Short mmCIF file of C-alpha atoms in Angstrom, two decimals:
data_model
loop_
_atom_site.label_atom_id
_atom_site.label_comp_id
_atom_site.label_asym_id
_atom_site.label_seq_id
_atom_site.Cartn_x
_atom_site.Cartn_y
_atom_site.Cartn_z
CA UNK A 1 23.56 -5.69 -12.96
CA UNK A 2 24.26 -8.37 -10.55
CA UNK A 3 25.78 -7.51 -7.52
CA UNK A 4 28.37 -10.26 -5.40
CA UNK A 5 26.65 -10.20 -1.51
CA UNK A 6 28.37 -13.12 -0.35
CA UNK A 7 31.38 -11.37 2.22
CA UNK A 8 28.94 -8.74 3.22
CA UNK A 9 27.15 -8.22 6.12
CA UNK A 10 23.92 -6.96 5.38
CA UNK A 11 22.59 -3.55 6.69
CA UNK A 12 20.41 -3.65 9.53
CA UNK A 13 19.88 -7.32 10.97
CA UNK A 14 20.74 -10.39 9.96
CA UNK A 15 19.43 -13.86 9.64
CA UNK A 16 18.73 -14.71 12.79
CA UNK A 17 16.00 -12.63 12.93
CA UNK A 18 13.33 -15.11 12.15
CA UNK A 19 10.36 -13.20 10.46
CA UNK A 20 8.28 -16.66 9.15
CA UNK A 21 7.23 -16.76 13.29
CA UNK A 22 8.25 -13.57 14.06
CA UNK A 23 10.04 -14.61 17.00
CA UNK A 24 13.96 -15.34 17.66
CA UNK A 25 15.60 -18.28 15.23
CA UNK A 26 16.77 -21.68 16.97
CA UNK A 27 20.10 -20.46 16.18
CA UNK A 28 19.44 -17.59 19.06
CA UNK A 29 17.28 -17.79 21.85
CA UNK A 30 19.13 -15.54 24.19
CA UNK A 31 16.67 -12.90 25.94
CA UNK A 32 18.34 -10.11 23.93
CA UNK A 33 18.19 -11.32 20.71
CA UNK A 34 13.81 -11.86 22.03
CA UNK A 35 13.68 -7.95 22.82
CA UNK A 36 15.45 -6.96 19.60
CA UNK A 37 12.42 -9.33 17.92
CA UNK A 38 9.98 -7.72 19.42
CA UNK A 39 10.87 -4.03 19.31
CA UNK A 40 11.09 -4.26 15.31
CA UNK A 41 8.00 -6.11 15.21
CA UNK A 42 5.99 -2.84 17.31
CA UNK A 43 7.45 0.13 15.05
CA UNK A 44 6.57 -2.04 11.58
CA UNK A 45 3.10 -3.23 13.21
CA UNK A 46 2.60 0.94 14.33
CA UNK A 47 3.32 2.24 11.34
CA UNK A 48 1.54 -0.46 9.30
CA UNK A 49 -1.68 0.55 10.83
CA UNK A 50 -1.92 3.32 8.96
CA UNK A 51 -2.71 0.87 6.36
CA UNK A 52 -5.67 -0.91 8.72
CA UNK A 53 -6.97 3.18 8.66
CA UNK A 54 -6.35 3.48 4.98
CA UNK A 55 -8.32 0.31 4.08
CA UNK A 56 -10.91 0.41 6.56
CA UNK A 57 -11.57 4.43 4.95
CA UNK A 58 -11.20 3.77 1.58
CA UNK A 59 -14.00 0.66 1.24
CA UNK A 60 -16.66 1.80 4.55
CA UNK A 61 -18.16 4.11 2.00
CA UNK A 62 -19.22 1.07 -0.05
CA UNK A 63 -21.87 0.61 3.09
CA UNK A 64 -23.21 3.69 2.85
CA UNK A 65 -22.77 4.97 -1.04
CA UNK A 66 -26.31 4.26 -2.15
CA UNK A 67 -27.74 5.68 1.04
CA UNK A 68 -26.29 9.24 0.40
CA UNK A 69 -27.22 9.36 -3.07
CA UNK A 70 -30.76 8.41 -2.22
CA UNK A 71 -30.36 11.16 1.05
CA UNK A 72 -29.11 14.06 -0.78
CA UNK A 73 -30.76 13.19 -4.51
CA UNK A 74 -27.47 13.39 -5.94
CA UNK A 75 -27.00 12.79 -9.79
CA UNK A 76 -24.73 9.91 -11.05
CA UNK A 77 -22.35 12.40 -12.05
CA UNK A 78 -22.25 13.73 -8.44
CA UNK A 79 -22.25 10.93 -6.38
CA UNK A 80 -19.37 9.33 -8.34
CA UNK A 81 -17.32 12.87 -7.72
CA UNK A 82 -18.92 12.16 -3.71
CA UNK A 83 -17.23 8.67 -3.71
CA UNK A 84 -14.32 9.24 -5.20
CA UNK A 85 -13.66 12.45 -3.16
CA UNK A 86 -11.52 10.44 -0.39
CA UNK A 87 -9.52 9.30 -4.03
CA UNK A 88 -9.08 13.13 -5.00
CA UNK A 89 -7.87 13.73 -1.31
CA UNK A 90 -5.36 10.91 -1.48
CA UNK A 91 -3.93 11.96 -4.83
CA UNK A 92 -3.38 15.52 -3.12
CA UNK A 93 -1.40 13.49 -0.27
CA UNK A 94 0.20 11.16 -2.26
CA UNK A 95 2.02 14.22 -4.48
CA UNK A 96 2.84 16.00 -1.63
CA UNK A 97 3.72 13.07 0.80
CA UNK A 98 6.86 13.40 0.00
CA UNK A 99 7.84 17.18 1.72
CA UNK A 100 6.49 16.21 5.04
CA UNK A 101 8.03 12.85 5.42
CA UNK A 102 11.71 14.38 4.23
CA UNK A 103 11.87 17.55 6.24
CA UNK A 104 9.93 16.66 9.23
CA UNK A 105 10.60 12.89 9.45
CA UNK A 106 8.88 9.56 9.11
CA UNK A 107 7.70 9.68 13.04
CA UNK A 108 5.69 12.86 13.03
CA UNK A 109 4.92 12.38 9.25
CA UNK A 110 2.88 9.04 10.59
CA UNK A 111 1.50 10.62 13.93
CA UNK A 112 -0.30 13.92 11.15
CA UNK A 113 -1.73 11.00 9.17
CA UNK A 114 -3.87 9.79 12.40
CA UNK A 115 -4.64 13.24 13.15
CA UNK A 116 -6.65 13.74 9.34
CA UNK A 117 -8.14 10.51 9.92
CA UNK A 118 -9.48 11.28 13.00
CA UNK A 119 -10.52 14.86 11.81
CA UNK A 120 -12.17 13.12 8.43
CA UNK A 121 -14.24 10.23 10.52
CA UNK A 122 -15.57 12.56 12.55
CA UNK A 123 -16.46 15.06 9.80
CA UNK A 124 -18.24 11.96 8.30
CA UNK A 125 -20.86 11.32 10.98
CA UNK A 126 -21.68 14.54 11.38
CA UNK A 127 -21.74 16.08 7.65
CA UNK A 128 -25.05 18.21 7.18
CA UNK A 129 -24.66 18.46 3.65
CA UNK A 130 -23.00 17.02 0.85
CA UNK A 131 -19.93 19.56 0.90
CA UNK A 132 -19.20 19.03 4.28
CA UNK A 133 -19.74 14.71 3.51
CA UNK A 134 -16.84 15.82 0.17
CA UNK A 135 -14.36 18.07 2.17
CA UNK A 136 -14.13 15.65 4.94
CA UNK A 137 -13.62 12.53 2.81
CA UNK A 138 -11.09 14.60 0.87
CA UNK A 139 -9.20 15.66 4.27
CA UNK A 140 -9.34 11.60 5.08
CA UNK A 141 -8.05 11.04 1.45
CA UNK A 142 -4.87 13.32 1.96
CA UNK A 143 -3.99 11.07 4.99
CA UNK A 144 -4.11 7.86 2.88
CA UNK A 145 -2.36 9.76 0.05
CA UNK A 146 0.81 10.48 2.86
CA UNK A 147 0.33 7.36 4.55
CA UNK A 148 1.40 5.34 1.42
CA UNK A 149 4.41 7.26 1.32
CA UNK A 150 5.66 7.40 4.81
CA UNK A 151 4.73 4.02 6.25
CA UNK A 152 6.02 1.59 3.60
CA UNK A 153 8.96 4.09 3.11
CA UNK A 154 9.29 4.04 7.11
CA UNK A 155 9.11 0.26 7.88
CA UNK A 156 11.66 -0.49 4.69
CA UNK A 157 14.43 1.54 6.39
CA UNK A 158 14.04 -0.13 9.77
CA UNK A 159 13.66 -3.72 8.39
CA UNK A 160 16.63 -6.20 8.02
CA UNK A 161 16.92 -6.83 4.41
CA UNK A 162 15.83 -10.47 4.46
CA UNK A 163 12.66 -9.63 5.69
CA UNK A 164 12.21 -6.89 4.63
CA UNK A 165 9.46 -8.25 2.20
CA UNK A 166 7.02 -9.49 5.03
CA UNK A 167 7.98 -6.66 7.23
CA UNK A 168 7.00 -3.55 4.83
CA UNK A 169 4.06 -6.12 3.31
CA UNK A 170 2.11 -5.42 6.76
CA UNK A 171 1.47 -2.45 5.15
CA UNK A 172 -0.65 -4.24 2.82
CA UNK A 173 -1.80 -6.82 5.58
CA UNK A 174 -2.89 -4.10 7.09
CA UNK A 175 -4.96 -2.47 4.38
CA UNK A 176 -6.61 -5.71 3.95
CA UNK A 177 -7.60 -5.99 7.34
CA UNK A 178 -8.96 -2.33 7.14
CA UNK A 179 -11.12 -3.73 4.28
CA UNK A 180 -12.26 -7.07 5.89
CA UNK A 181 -13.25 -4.58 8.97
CA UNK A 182 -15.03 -1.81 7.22
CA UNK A 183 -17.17 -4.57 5.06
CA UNK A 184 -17.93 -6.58 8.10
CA UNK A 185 -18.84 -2.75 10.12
CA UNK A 186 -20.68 -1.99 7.65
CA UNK A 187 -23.05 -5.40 7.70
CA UNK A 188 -23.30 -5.12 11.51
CA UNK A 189 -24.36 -1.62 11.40
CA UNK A 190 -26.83 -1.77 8.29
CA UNK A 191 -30.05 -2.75 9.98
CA UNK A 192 -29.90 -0.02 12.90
CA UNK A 193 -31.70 2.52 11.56
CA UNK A 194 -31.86 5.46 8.80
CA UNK A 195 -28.04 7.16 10.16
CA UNK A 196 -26.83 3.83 9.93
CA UNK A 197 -24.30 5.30 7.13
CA UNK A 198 -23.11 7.92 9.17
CA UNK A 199 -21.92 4.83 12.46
CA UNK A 200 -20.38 3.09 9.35
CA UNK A 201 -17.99 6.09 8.52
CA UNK A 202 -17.68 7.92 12.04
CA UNK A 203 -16.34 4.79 14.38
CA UNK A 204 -12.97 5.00 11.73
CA UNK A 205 -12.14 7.73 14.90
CA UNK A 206 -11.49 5.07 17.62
CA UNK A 207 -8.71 2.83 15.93
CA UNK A 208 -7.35 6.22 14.36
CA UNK A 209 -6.90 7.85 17.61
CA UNK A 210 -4.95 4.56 18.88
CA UNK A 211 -3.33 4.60 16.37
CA UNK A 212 -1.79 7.85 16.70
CA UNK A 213 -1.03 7.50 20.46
CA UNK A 214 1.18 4.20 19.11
CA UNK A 215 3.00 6.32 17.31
CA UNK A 216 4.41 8.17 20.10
CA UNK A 217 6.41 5.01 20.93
CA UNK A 218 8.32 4.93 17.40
CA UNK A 219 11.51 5.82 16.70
CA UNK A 220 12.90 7.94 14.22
CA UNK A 221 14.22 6.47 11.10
CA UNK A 222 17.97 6.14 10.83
CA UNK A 223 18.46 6.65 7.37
CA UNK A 224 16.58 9.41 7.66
CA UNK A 225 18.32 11.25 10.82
CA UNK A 226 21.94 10.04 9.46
CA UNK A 227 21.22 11.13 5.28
CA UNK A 228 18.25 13.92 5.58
CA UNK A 229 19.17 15.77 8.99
CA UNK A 230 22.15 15.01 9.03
CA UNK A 231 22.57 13.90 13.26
CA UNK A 232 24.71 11.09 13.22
CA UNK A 233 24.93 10.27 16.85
CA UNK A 234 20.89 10.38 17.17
CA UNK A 235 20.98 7.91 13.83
CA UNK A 236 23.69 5.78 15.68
CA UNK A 237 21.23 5.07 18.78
CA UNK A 238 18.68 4.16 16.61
CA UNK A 239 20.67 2.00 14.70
CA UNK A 240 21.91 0.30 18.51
CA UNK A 241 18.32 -0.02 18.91
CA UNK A 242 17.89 -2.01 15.97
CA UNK A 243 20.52 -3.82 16.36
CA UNK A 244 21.72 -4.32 19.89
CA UNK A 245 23.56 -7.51 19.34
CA UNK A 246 26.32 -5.46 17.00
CA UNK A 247 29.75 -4.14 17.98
CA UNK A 248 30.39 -0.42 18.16
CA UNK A 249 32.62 -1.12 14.60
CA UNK A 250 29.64 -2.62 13.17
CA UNK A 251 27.17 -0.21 14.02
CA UNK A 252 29.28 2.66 12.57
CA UNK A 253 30.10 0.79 9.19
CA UNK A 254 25.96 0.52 9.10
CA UNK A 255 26.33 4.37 9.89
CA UNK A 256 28.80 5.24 7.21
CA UNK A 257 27.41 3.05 4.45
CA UNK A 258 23.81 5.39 4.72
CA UNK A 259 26.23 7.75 4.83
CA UNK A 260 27.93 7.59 1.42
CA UNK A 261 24.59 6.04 0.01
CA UNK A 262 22.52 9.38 0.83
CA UNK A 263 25.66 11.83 -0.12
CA UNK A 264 25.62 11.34 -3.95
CA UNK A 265 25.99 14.59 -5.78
CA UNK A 266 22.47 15.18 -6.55
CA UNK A 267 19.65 17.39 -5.23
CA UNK A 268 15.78 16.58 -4.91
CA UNK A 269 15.34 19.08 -8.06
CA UNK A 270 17.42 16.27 -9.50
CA UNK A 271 15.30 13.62 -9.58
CA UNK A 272 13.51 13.77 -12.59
CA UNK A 273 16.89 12.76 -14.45
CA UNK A 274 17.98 9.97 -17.25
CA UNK A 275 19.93 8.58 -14.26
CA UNK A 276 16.38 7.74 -12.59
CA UNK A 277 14.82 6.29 -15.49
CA UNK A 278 14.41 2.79 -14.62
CA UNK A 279 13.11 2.97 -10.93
CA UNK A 280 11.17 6.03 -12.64
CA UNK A 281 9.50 3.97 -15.34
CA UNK A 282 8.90 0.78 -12.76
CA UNK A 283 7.33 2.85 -10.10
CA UNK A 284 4.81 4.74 -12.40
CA UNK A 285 3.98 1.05 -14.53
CA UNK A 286 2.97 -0.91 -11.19
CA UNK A 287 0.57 1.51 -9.82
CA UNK A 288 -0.60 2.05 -13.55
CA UNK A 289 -1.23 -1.29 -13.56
CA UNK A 290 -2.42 -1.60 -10.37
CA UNK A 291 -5.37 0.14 -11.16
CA UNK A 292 -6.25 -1.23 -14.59
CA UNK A 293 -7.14 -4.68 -12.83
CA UNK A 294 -10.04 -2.78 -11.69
CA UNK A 295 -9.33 -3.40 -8.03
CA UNK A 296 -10.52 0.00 -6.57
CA UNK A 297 -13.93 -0.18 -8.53
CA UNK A 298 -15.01 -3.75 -7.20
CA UNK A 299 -13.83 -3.03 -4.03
CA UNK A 300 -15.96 0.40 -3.87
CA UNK A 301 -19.02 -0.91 -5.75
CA UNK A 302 -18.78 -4.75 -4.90
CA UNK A 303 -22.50 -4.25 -3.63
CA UNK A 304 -23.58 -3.09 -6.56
CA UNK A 305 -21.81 -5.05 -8.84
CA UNK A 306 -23.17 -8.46 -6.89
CA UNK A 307 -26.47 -6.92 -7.29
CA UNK A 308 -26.21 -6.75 -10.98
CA UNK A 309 -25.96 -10.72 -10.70
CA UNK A 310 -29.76 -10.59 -9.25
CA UNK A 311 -28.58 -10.87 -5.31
CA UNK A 312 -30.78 -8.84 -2.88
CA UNK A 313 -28.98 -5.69 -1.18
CA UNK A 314 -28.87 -7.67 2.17
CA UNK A 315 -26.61 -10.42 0.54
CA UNK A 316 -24.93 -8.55 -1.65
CA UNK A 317 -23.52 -6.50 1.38
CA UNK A 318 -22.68 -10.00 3.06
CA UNK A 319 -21.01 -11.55 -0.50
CA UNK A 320 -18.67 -8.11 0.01
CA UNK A 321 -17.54 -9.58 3.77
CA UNK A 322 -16.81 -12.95 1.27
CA UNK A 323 -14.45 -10.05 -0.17
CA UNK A 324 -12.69 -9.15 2.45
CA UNK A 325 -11.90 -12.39 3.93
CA UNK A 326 -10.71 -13.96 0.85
CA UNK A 327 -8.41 -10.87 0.55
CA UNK A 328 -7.23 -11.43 4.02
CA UNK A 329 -6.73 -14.99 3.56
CA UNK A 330 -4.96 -14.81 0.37
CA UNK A 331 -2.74 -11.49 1.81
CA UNK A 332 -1.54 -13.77 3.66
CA UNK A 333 -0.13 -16.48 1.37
CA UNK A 334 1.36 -13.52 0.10
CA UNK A 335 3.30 -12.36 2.64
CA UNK A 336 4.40 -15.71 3.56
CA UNK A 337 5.87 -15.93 -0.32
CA UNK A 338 7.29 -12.89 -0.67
CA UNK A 339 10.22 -13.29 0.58
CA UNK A 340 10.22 -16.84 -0.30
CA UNK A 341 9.73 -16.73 -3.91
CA UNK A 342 10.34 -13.31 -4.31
CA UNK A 343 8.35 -9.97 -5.93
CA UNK A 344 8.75 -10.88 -9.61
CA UNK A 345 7.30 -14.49 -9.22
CA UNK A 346 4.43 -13.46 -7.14
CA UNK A 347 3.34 -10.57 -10.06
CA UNK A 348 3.66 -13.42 -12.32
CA UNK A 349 1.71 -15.59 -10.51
CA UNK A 350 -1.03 -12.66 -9.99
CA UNK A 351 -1.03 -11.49 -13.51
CA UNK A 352 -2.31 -14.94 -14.73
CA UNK A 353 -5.27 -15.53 -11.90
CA UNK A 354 -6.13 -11.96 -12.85
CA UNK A 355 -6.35 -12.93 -16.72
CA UNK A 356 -8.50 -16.10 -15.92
CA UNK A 357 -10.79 -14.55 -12.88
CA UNK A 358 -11.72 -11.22 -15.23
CA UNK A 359 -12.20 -13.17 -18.22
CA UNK A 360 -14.24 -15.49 -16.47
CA UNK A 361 -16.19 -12.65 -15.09
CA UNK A 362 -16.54 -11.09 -18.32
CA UNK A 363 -17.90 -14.26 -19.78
CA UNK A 364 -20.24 -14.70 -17.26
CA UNK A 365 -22.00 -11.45 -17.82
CA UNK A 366 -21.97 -12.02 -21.66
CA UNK A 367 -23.79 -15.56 -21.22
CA UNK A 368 -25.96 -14.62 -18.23
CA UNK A 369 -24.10 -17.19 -16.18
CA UNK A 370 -24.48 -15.37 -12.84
CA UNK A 371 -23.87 -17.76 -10.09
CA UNK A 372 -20.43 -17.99 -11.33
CA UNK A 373 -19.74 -14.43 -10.69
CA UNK A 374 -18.96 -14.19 -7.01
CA UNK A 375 -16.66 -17.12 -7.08
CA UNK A 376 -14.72 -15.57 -9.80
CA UNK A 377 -14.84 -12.16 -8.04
CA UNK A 378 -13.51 -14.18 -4.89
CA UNK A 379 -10.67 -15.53 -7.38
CA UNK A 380 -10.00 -12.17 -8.78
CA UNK A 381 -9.55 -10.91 -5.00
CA UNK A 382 -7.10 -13.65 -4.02
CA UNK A 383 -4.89 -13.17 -7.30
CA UNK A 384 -4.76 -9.52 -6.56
CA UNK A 385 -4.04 -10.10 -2.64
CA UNK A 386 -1.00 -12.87 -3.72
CA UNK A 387 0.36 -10.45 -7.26
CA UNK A 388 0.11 -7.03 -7.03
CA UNK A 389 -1.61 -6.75 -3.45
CA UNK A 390 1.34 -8.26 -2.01
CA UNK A 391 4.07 -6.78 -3.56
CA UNK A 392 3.58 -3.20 -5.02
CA UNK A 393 4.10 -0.88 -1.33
CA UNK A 394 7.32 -3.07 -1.27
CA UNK A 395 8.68 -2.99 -4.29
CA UNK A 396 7.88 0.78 -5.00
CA UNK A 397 9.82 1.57 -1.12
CA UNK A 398 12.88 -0.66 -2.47
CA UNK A 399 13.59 0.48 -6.24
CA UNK A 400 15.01 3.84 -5.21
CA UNK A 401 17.99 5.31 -3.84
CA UNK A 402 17.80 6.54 0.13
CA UNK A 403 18.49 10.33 -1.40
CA UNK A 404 15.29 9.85 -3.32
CA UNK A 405 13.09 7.22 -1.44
CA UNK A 406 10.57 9.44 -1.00
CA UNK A 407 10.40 11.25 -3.91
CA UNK A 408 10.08 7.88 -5.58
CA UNK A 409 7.28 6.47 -3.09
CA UNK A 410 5.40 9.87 -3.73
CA UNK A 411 5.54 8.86 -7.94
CA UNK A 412 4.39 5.71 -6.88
CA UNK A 413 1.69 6.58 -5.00
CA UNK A 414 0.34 9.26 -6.49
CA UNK A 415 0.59 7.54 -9.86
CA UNK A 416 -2.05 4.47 -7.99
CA UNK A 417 -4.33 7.13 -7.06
CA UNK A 418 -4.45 9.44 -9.84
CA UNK A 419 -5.83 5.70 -12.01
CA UNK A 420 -8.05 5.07 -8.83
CA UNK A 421 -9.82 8.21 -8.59
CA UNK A 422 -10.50 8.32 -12.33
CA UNK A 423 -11.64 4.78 -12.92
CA UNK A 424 -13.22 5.32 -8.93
CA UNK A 425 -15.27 8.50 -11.13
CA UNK A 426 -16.38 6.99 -13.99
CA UNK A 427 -16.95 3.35 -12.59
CA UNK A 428 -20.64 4.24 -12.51
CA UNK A 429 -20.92 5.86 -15.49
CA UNK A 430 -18.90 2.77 -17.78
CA UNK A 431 -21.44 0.01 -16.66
CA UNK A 432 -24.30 2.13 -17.34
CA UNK A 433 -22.79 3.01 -21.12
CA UNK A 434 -21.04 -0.94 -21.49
CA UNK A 435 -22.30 -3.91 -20.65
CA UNK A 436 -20.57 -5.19 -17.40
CA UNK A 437 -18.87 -8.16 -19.64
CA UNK A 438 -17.14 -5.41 -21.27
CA UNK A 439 -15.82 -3.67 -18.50
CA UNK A 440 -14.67 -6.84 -17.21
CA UNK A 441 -12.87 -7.59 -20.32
CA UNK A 442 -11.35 -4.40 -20.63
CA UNK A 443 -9.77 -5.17 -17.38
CA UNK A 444 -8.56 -8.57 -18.24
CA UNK A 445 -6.87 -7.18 -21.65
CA UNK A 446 -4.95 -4.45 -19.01
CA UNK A 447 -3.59 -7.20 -17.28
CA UNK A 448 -2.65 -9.74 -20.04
CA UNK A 449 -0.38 -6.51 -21.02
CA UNK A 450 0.88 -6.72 -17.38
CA UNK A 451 2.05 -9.75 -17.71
CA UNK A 452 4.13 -8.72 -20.62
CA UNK A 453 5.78 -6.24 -18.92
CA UNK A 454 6.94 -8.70 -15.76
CA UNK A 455 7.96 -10.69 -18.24
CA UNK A 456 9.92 -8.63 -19.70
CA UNK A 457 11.34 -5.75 -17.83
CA UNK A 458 11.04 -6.13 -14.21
CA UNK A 459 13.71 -6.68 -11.56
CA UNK A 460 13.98 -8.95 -8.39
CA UNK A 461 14.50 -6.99 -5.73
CA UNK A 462 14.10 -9.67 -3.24
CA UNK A 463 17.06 -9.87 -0.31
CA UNK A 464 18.74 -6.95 -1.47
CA UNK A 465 20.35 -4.40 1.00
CA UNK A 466 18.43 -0.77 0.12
CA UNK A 467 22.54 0.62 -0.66
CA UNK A 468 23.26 -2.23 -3.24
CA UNK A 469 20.13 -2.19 -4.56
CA UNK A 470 21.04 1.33 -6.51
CA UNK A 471 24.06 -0.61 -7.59
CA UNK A 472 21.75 -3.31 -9.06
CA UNK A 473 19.69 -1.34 -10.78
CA UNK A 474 22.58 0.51 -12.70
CA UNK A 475 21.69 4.30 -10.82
CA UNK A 476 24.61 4.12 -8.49
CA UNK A 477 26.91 7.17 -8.53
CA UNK A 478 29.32 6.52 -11.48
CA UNK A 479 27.58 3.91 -13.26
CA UNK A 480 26.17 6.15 -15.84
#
């Protein structure tokens, strides 16, 4: 349902906040307008680097997999449980993100994630077994599981709506970062002796522990305090905070439309409802989807699979660093489209490099044409890092109404790692009973059906304020 935004103001900032340089527009250069820049810019950065911890944990092990399975003499049925442990760990905290991040608030929702990945790198380097390696992946899993509902969820209800695209995709910048890192940690730290796997996991403590003293400096969320606790005056200083260039009559309209949009009559048992079923059904098919590109498996066994293509060990582990900076790279492009072009053009766009890059791949291993398959990897990486990459975190964090946000980032996010634990599991096992053309076809098929779907059913969100966007999407109160 299209909604008419032309004689409103939007919620939370305006245009002249210039995200492209993320500095003040032409239009305003005063020193206030600088500071109000700047101040957004630190709480999305803070919170976005729970994404640098959450890439940087979920691909290190791909540095060190083959050297624990040699270490303990774990079976392939094992070690794929081993790997994917951190996977289990973040379905746990994606399903339960939610709870937390309602009832005790985005801030010290995001300061507990640095805690468990402080906790879990540290477990890591010293685990004397391979329970001990498992619980304390798992406990670094749980923080990635919450961290993908409170951070995007977080920076989305700080963010002025016209940037709110580039703003909550640092989130994903961030993750990509993480994964540039851990690949390029791991290469650095490979030659330096037999615990070389155990440096690889345990330095995640030193960025986690700055990150958690960052977090300190946040502020609360304002929908949150104003819709969830209910303390209007601590929402309203927030919201002054945010915006310091409003009037007093401004800043209270911004105050009473969270308001009415977080008073609907419906409870958090009520969310599961007909009313629902669109964001419902959009959340749960992009993380489905997500998945079936086979993302998570060549990111966790890119060594291995570049080995397949005859490459020695030591430049298969450098072709991986190829991995991460093409997804940094390309992350980029995204972010700078987003908002630009919008989320529904940039999953079109991905859907058809992932269709040519897998089936490229696939034919590849089919005619035993492997020099062609790291480039196509590299293209696989930058299609996912422009589509889905970009856009899913964001999309997920706008779709649903601020009573159900995070109830609706939890579906998302535990729906993505429920797929990437599973195909994370059996990775191993599928290219030892398939051929790795196969697989790779398998994947492109997944997303050639992906591309049916955003042609056919999804939404723009781009631009939107979070309050009209229920309106949009047909779930406001009285529109069913």
């Amino acid at each position: 349902m299209p909604v008419d935004n032309s004689s409103a103001r939007p919620i939370i900032g305006g245009p002249a906040f210039d995200m492209s340089t993320f500095t003040a527009s032409s239009a305003d250069t005063s020193g206030k307008r600088q500071a109000f820049n700047r101040q957004i810019l630190f709480w999305a950065v803070t919170s976005a680097l729970a994404g640098f911890l959450f890439g940087f944990d979920t691909v290190v092990i791909s540095g060190a997999e083959q050297k624990i399975q040699a270490l303990w003499g774990l079976s392939s049925g094992v070690h794929g449980f081993a790997i994917a442990s951190a996977l289990y760990g973040t379905v746990l905290g994606s399903l339960f993100g939610a709870w937390p991040t309602d009832h005790f608030g985005r801030k010290k929702t995001l300061l507990c994630i640095g805690v468990l990945y402080v906790i879990s790198a540290v477990g890591c380097a010293f685990a004397n077994g391979i329970t001990m390696f498992i619980v304390a992946r798992a406990i670094g899993g749980i923080g990635i599981g919450i961290s993908t509902v409170a951070a995007p969820l977080y920076i989305s209800e700080i963010a002025p709506p016209a940037y709110r695209g580039r703003l909550a995709g640092m989130f994903q910048f961030n993750i990509v970062f993480g994964i540039l890192v851990a690949f390029a940690s791991n290469a650095l730290l490979a030659g330096i002796g037999e615990d070389a796997w155990r440096w690889m996991l345990g330095v995640a403590a030193f960025p986690s522990i700055a990150y958690t003293v960052m977090c300190l400096g946040i502020p609360e969320s304002p929908r949150w305090l104003i819709g969830r606790k209910g303390d209007r005056a601590a929402g309203v200083k927030v919201l002054k905070l945010i915006e310091p260039d409003a009037t007093p009559a401004e800043i209270e309209a911004d105050a009473d439309a969270i308001l009415a949009a977080s008073s609907e009559r419906v409870t958090s048992a009520q969310f599961w409802t007909w009313r629902l079923r669109v964001p419902i059904m959009l959340a749960f098919v992009i993380a489905f989807f997500n998945q079936l590109s086979g993302i998570n498996a060549i990111l966790y066994f890119a060594p291995r699979i570049f080995a397949m293509t005859g490459l020695g060990a030591k430049a298969a582990l450098l072709q991986s660093v190829g991995i991460g900076i093409t997804n940094l790279i390309f992350t980029f492009v995204g972010l700078w489209l987003i908002d630009r072009l919008g989320r529904r053009t940039l999953l079109f766009i991905g859907s058809f490099g992932y269709i040519v890059s897998l089936g490229l791949t696939a034919w590849a291993f089919f005619t035993e044409h492997y020099s062609i398959v790291p480039v196509c990897i590299f293209g696989f990486i930058a299609a996912h890092a422009i589509g889905q990459g970009a856009v899913i975190w964001v999309f997920i964090s706008e779709i649903f109404p601020n009573r159900h946000r995070a109830e609706g980032q939890t579906l998302g996010s535990s729906t993505h790692w429920v797929f990437a634990a599973l195909l994370t599991t059996f990775f191993p096992k599928m290219v030892s009973l398939f051929s790795p053309g196969a697989v790779f076809s398998f994947f492109a098929l997944m997303m050639v059906l992906q591309l049916v779907w955003v042609t056919t059913m999804v939404p723009e969100t781009n631009g939107i304020p979070l309050e009209q966007m229920q309106k949009r999407l047909g779930i406001a109160e009285g529109q069913i």
